[in-house]
Coordinates of C-alpha atoms and ligand atoms in Angstrom, one line a residue:
M1 CA -13.5 -64.4 -78.2
T2 CA -16.4 -65.3 -80.5
G3 CA -19.1 -63.1 -81.9
P4 CA -18.9 -59.7 -83.6
E5 CA -16.3 -57.2 -82.6
P6 CA -17.9 -54.8 -80.0
F7 CA -18.8 -51.3 -81.0
G8 CA -16.4 -49.7 -78.5
A9 CA -13.4 -51.4 -80.0
R10 CA -14.5 -50.5 -83.5
L11 CA -15.1 -46.9 -82.5
R12 CA -11.7 -46.6 -80.7
R13 CA -10.0 -47.8 -83.9
A14 CA -12.0 -45.4 -86.1
M15 CA -11.2 -42.5 -83.7
D16 CA -7.5 -43.4 -83.8
E17 CA -7.4 -43.7 -87.6
R18 CA -9.7 -40.8 -88.6
G19 CA -9.9 -38.6 -85.6
P20 CA -12.9 -38.5 -83.3
L21 CA -15.2 -36.1 -85.2
C22 CA -18.9 -37.0 -85.7
V23 CA -20.7 -35.1 -88.5
G24 CA -24.5 -35.0 -88.1
I25 CA -26.8 -35.4 -91.0
D26 CA -29.6 -33.1 -90.0
P27 CA -31.6 -32.1 -93.2
H28 CA -33.5 -29.1 -91.6
A29 CA -36.0 -27.6 -94.0
S30 CA -34.0 -24.3 -93.7
L31 CA -30.8 -26.1 -94.9
L32 CA -32.6 -27.7 -97.8
A33 CA -33.7 -24.2 -98.8
E34 CA -30.2 -22.8 -98.4
W35 CA -28.8 -25.6 -100.6
G36 CA -31.4 -24.7 -103.3
L37 CA -33.2 -28.0 -102.8
S38 CA -36.9 -28.7 -102.6
D39 CA -38.4 -29.5 -99.2
D40 CA -39.4 -33.0 -100.3
V41 CA -38.0 -36.5 -100.6
T42 CA -36.0 -35.6 -103.7
G43 CA -34.3 -32.7 -101.8
L44 CA -33.8 -35.0 -98.8
E45 CA -32.1 -37.7 -100.9
R46 CA -29.8 -35.2 -102.6
F47 CA -28.8 -33.6 -99.3
S48 CA -28.1 -36.8 -97.6
R49 CA -26.2 -38.4 -100.5
T50 CA -24.1 -35.2 -100.8
V51 CA -23.0 -35.3 -97.1
V52 CA -22.2 -39.0 -97.3
E53 CA -20.2 -38.6 -100.5
A54 CA -18.3 -35.6 -99.0
V55 CA -17.3 -37.0 -95.7
A56 CA -18.1 -40.7 -95.0
D57 CA -14.7 -41.8 -96.3
R58 CA -12.9 -39.6 -93.8
V59 CA -14.8 -39.0 -90.5
A60 CA -15.1 -41.6 -87.8
V61 CA -18.8 -41.2 -87.3
L62 CA -21.9 -40.0 -89.1
K63 CA -25.0 -39.3 -87.1
P64 CA -28.3 -39.1 -89.1
Q65 CA -31.1 -37.4 -87.2
S66 CA -34.1 -39.7 -87.8
A67 CA -36.7 -36.9 -87.3
F68 CA -35.7 -35.1 -90.4
F69 CA -36.3 -38.2 -92.4
E70 CA -39.5 -39.4 -90.6
R71 CA -40.9 -36.0 -91.5
F72 CA -41.4 -37.4 -95.1
G73 CA -43.1 -40.6 -94.0
S74 CA -42.1 -44.0 -95.4
R75 CA -40.2 -42.5 -98.4
G76 CA -38.1 -40.4 -96.0
V77 CA -37.4 -43.5 -94.0
A78 CA -36.3 -45.3 -97.2
V79 CA -33.8 -42.4 -97.8
L80 CA -32.6 -43.0 -94.2
E81 CA -32.0 -46.7 -94.9
T82 CA -30.0 -45.8 -98.0
T83 CA -28.0 -43.1 -96.1
V84 CA -27.1 -45.5 -93.4
R85 CA -26.0 -48.2 -95.8
E86 CA -23.9 -45.9 -98.0
A87 CA -22.3 -44.3 -95.0
R88 CA -21.3 -47.7 -93.6
E89 CA -20.0 -48.9 -97.0
A90 CA -17.8 -45.8 -97.1
G91 CA -16.2 -46.8 -93.8
A92 CA -17.9 -44.5 -91.3
L93 CA -19.6 -45.8 -88.2
V94 CA -23.3 -44.7 -88.1
V95 CA -24.9 -43.6 -84.9
M96 CA -28.6 -43.4 -85.4
D97 CA -30.0 -40.4 -83.6
A98 CA -33.5 -41.5 -82.8
K99 CA -33.4 -41.0 -79.0
R100 CA -35.6 -44.0 -78.3
G101 CA -36.9 -44.8 -74.8
D102 CA -39.9 -46.8 -73.6
I103 CA -41.0 -49.5 -71.2
G104 CA -38.8 -52.6 -71.4
S105 CA -40.9 -54.8 -73.7
T106 CA -41.5 -52.0 -76.2
M107 CA -37.8 -50.9 -75.9
A108 CA -36.9 -54.4 -77.2
A109 CA -38.8 -53.6 -80.4
Y110 CA -37.1 -50.3 -80.8
A111 CA -33.7 -52.0 -80.3
E112 CA -34.5 -54.5 -82.9
S113 CA -35.4 -51.7 -85.3
F114 CA -31.9 -50.3 -85.3
L115 CA -29.5 -52.9 -83.7
H116 CA -30.7 -56.2 -85.2
R117 CA -28.4 -57.4 -88.0
D118 CA -31.3 -57.9 -90.4
A119 CA -33.0 -54.6 -89.7
P120 CA -33.3 -52.3 -92.7
L121 CA -32.0 -49.4 -90.5
F122 CA -29.2 -51.5 -88.9
S123 CA -26.7 -49.0 -87.4
D124 CA -23.6 -49.2 -85.4
A125 CA -25.1 -47.5 -82.4
L126 CA -28.4 -45.8 -81.3
T127 CA -29.1 -42.8 -79.1
V128 CA -31.5 -43.7 -76.3
S129 CA -33.2 -41.9 -73.4
P130 CA -33.0 -43.4 -69.9
Y131 CA -35.7 -41.2 -68.5
L132 CA -38.2 -44.1 -68.1
G133 CA -35.6 -45.5 -65.7
Y134 CA -32.2 -46.8 -66.8
G135 CA -33.3 -50.4 -66.4
S136 CA -35.9 -49.9 -69.1
L137 CA -33.0 -49.9 -71.6
S138 CA -31.8 -53.4 -70.7
P139 CA -33.3 -55.1 -73.8
A140 CA -31.3 -52.7 -75.9
V141 CA -28.1 -53.3 -73.9
A142 CA -28.6 -57.0 -74.3
L143 CA -29.1 -56.8 -78.1
A144 CA -26.2 -54.4 -78.5
R145 CA -23.9 -56.9 -76.7
E146 CA -25.1 -59.7 -79.1
T147 CA -24.7 -57.7 -82.3
G148 CA -21.6 -55.8 -81.5
T149 CA -23.4 -52.5 -81.6
G150 CA -23.6 -49.7 -79.0
L151 CA -25.8 -47.2 -77.3
F152 CA -25.4 -43.5 -76.5
V153 CA -27.5 -42.8 -73.4
L154 CA -28.7 -39.2 -72.8
A155 CA -27.0 -38.2 -69.6
L156 CA -26.3 -34.4 -69.5
T157 CA -27.8 -33.0 -72.7
S158 CA -26.7 -29.8 -74.4
N159 CA -30.0 -28.0 -74.2
P160 CA -30.6 -25.5 -71.4
E161 CA -33.9 -27.3 -70.4
G162 CA -32.2 -30.5 -69.6
G163 CA -30.9 -29.4 -66.2
E164 CA -34.3 -29.5 -64.5
V165 CA -34.3 -33.3 -64.9
Q166 CA -30.6 -34.2 -65.2
H167 CA -29.2 -32.0 -62.4
A168 CA -32.0 -32.9 -60.0
I169 CA -30.7 -34.4 -56.8
R170 CA -32.0 -37.8 -55.7
A171 CA -32.6 -39.0 -52.2
D172 CA -29.1 -40.5 -52.1
G173 CA -27.6 -37.1 -52.8
R174 CA -26.5 -37.9 -56.3
T175 CA -27.9 -36.1 -59.4
V176 CA -29.9 -38.0 -61.9
G177 CA -27.3 -37.4 -64.6
A178 CA -24.5 -38.8 -62.3
T179 CA -26.7 -41.8 -61.7
V180 CA -27.0 -42.5 -65.5
L181 CA -23.2 -42.2 -65.8
G182 CA -22.8 -44.6 -62.9
H183 CA -25.0 -47.2 -64.7
L184 CA -22.8 -46.9 -67.8
A185 CA -19.6 -47.4 -65.7
V186 CA -21.1 -50.8 -64.6
E187 CA -22.0 -51.7 -68.2
N188 CA -18.5 -50.9 -69.5
A189 CA -16.5 -52.5 -66.6
G190 CA -13.6 -54.5 -67.9
E191 CA -14.1 -53.5 -71.6
E192 CA -10.9 -52.7 -73.4
P193 CA -10.0 -50.5 -75.2
L194 CA -13.3 -48.7 -74.9
G195 CA -16.8 -49.9 -73.7
S196 CA -19.8 -49.9 -76.1
F197 CA -22.2 -48.0 -73.8
G198 CA -21.6 -44.3 -74.2
A199 CA -23.1 -41.2 -72.7
V200 CA -24.4 -38.1 -74.4
V201 CA -22.9 -35.0 -72.7
G202 CA -23.3 -31.6 -74.2
A203 CA -20.2 -29.6 -75.1
T204 CA -22.1 -26.5 -74.1
L205 CA -22.2 -27.3 -70.3
G206 CA -19.1 -25.6 -69.0
D207 CA -17.1 -27.2 -66.2
L208 CA -18.3 -30.7 -65.4
S209 CA -15.7 -31.5 -62.9
S210 CA -18.3 -32.4 -60.3
Y211 CA -19.3 -35.4 -62.6
D212 CA -17.3 -38.6 -63.0
L213 CA -17.2 -38.7 -66.8
D214 CA -14.6 -41.5 -66.7
M215 CA -17.2 -44.3 -67.2
G216 CA -15.2 -46.5 -69.6
G217 CA -17.3 -45.7 -72.7
P218 CA -17.4 -43.0 -75.3
I219 CA -19.0 -39.6 -74.8
L220 CA -21.0 -38.2 -77.7
A221 CA -20.6 -34.4 -77.3
P222 CA -23.1 -32.3 -79.4
G223 CA -23.2 -28.5 -79.2
I224 CA -20.2 -27.5 -81.2
G225 CA -20.9 -24.9 -83.9
A226 CA -24.6 -23.8 -84.0
Q227 CA -25.2 -24.2 -80.3
G228 CA -22.2 -22.1 -79.4
A229 CA -19.5 -24.4 -78.1
T230 CA -16.1 -24.7 -79.8
A231 CA -13.6 -27.5 -80.1
A232 CA -11.3 -25.4 -77.9
D233 CA -13.8 -25.8 -75.1
L234 CA -13.5 -29.6 -75.0
P235 CA -10.6 -29.9 -72.5
A236 CA -12.2 -27.5 -70.0
V237 CA -15.6 -29.3 -70.2
F238 CA -14.4 -32.9 -70.2
G239 CA -11.0 -32.9 -68.5
G240 CA -9.1 -36.2 -68.9
A241 CA -12.2 -37.9 -70.3
V242 CA -11.7 -35.8 -73.5
R243 CA -9.8 -38.7 -75.1
N244 CA -13.1 -40.6 -75.2
V245 CA -15.1 -37.8 -76.6
V246 CA -16.8 -37.9 -80.0
P247 CA -17.7 -34.3 -80.7
N248 CA -20.7 -33.8 -83.0
V249 CA -21.1 -31.0 -85.4
S250 CA -24.2 -30.8 -87.6
R251 CA -25.2 -27.3 -88.8
G252 CA -21.7 -26.0 -88.4
V253 CA -20.6 -28.3 -91.2
L254 CA -23.8 -28.6 -93.2
R255 CA -24.3 -24.8 -93.7
H256 CA -21.2 -25.0 -96.0
G257 CA -23.1 -27.1 -98.6
P258 CA -24.2 -27.9 -101.2
D259 CA -20.6 -27.9 -102.5
A260 CA -19.0 -31.2 -101.5
V261 CA -15.5 -29.7 -101.4
A262 CA -16.7 -26.9 -99.1
L263 CA -18.4 -29.5 -96.8
R264 CA -15.3 -31.6 -96.7
D265 CA -13.1 -28.6 -95.9
A266 CA -15.4 -27.5 -93.1
A267 CA -15.4 -31.0 -91.6
E268 CA -11.6 -31.1 -91.9
R269 CA -11.3 -27.7 -90.1
F270 CA -13.4 -28.9 -87.2
A271 CA -11.5 -32.2 -87.2
E272 CA -8.2 -30.3 -87.0
E273 CA -9.5 -28.1 -84.2
V274 CA -10.6 -31.1 -82.2
R275 CA -7.3 -32.9 -82.8
A276 CA -5.4 -29.8 -81.4
A277 CA -7.7 -29.5 -78.4
V278 CA -7.4 -33.2 -77.5
A279 CA -3.6 -33.1 -77.9
S280 CA -3.4 -30.1 -75.5
V281 CA -4.6 -32.2 -72.5
Ligands
OMP1 O1 -28.2 -37.0 -79.0 C1 -27.9 -36.1 -79.6 O2 -27.3 -36.2 -80.7 C2 -28.1 -34.7 -79.1 C3 -28.1 -34.6 -77.7 C4 -28.0 -33.4 -77.1 O3 -27.9 -33.2 -75.9 N1 -28.0 -32.3 -77.9 C5 -28.0 -32.3 -79.2 O4 -28.0 -31.3 -79.9 N2 -28.1 -33.5 -79.9 C6 -28.3 -33.6 -81.3 O5 -27.0 -33.2 -81.9 C7 -27.3 -32.4 -83.1 C8 -26.8 -31.0 -82.9 O6 -26.9 -30.3 -84.1 P1 -26.2 -28.9 -84.3 O7 -26.6 -28.0 -83.2 O8 -26.7 -28.4 -85.7 O9 -24.7 -29.2 -84.4 C9 -28.8 -32.5 -83.3 O10 -29.0 -33.7 -84.2 C10 -29.4 -32.8 -82.0 O11 -30.6 -33.5 -82.0

């Protein structure tokens, strides 16, 4: 096979070697204050560097939340560029959480911003919204295939408001969320050991046995910690698909800063709980 190694294969290896935990880099103003940092670019830079130095050499995935960097304009985006680069250099895969979604021709530009090899914000994967129609994402799918990167498509989100759209029943009797999962199954068909086109499915959602989560790609599962889910919930929520789950914890880890050792210990506790939960299935 020619071309770069696909994201799904790289992610599977990282999950096997490091465990599947994803730590979110979400520099909320309230966390900057708790860490004794100023709510400005200097505080943002210190916060992000501390998280990267504490955990990027041990967790499979880091997920910077773009909004908390964009808040500071171009200088915040420059910090985001450095964060992505340093996290990748330390061996973590970076999922850029920017939740992009637009009509196809504009979607192509969003994809180039994060998934083109020469982009300053080049990341291993990007979160995207399919709610302008799944097909609107096709330029991002095409570029991801070319550059060996991936997408995480919002399917069943962790927030309580998501249901009015995602659980809505279409004319064919399927829910909108199930339809998104179906598109991803087609995208990932035949990809071994794991497809590159993942779904975002909240860990907060309870029993999802009415959904076919086995769509051949990874499942990014936010909601553990601050939103109330625990690692122990994962088997009940995801069933057999739990082996493809990348659980995300942001504030649940970040609130242990600014001490790097405390951050690392918190991430390792979550990683251990996740390992035990996955092994129980
Ligand atoms: O795509 C996401 O990452 C995401 C999807 C979703 O359904 N719910 C959700 O919480 N997220 C993100 O996951 C992170 C959760 O943060 P904590 O609640 O602090 O662990 C935030 O960056 C959210 O934007």
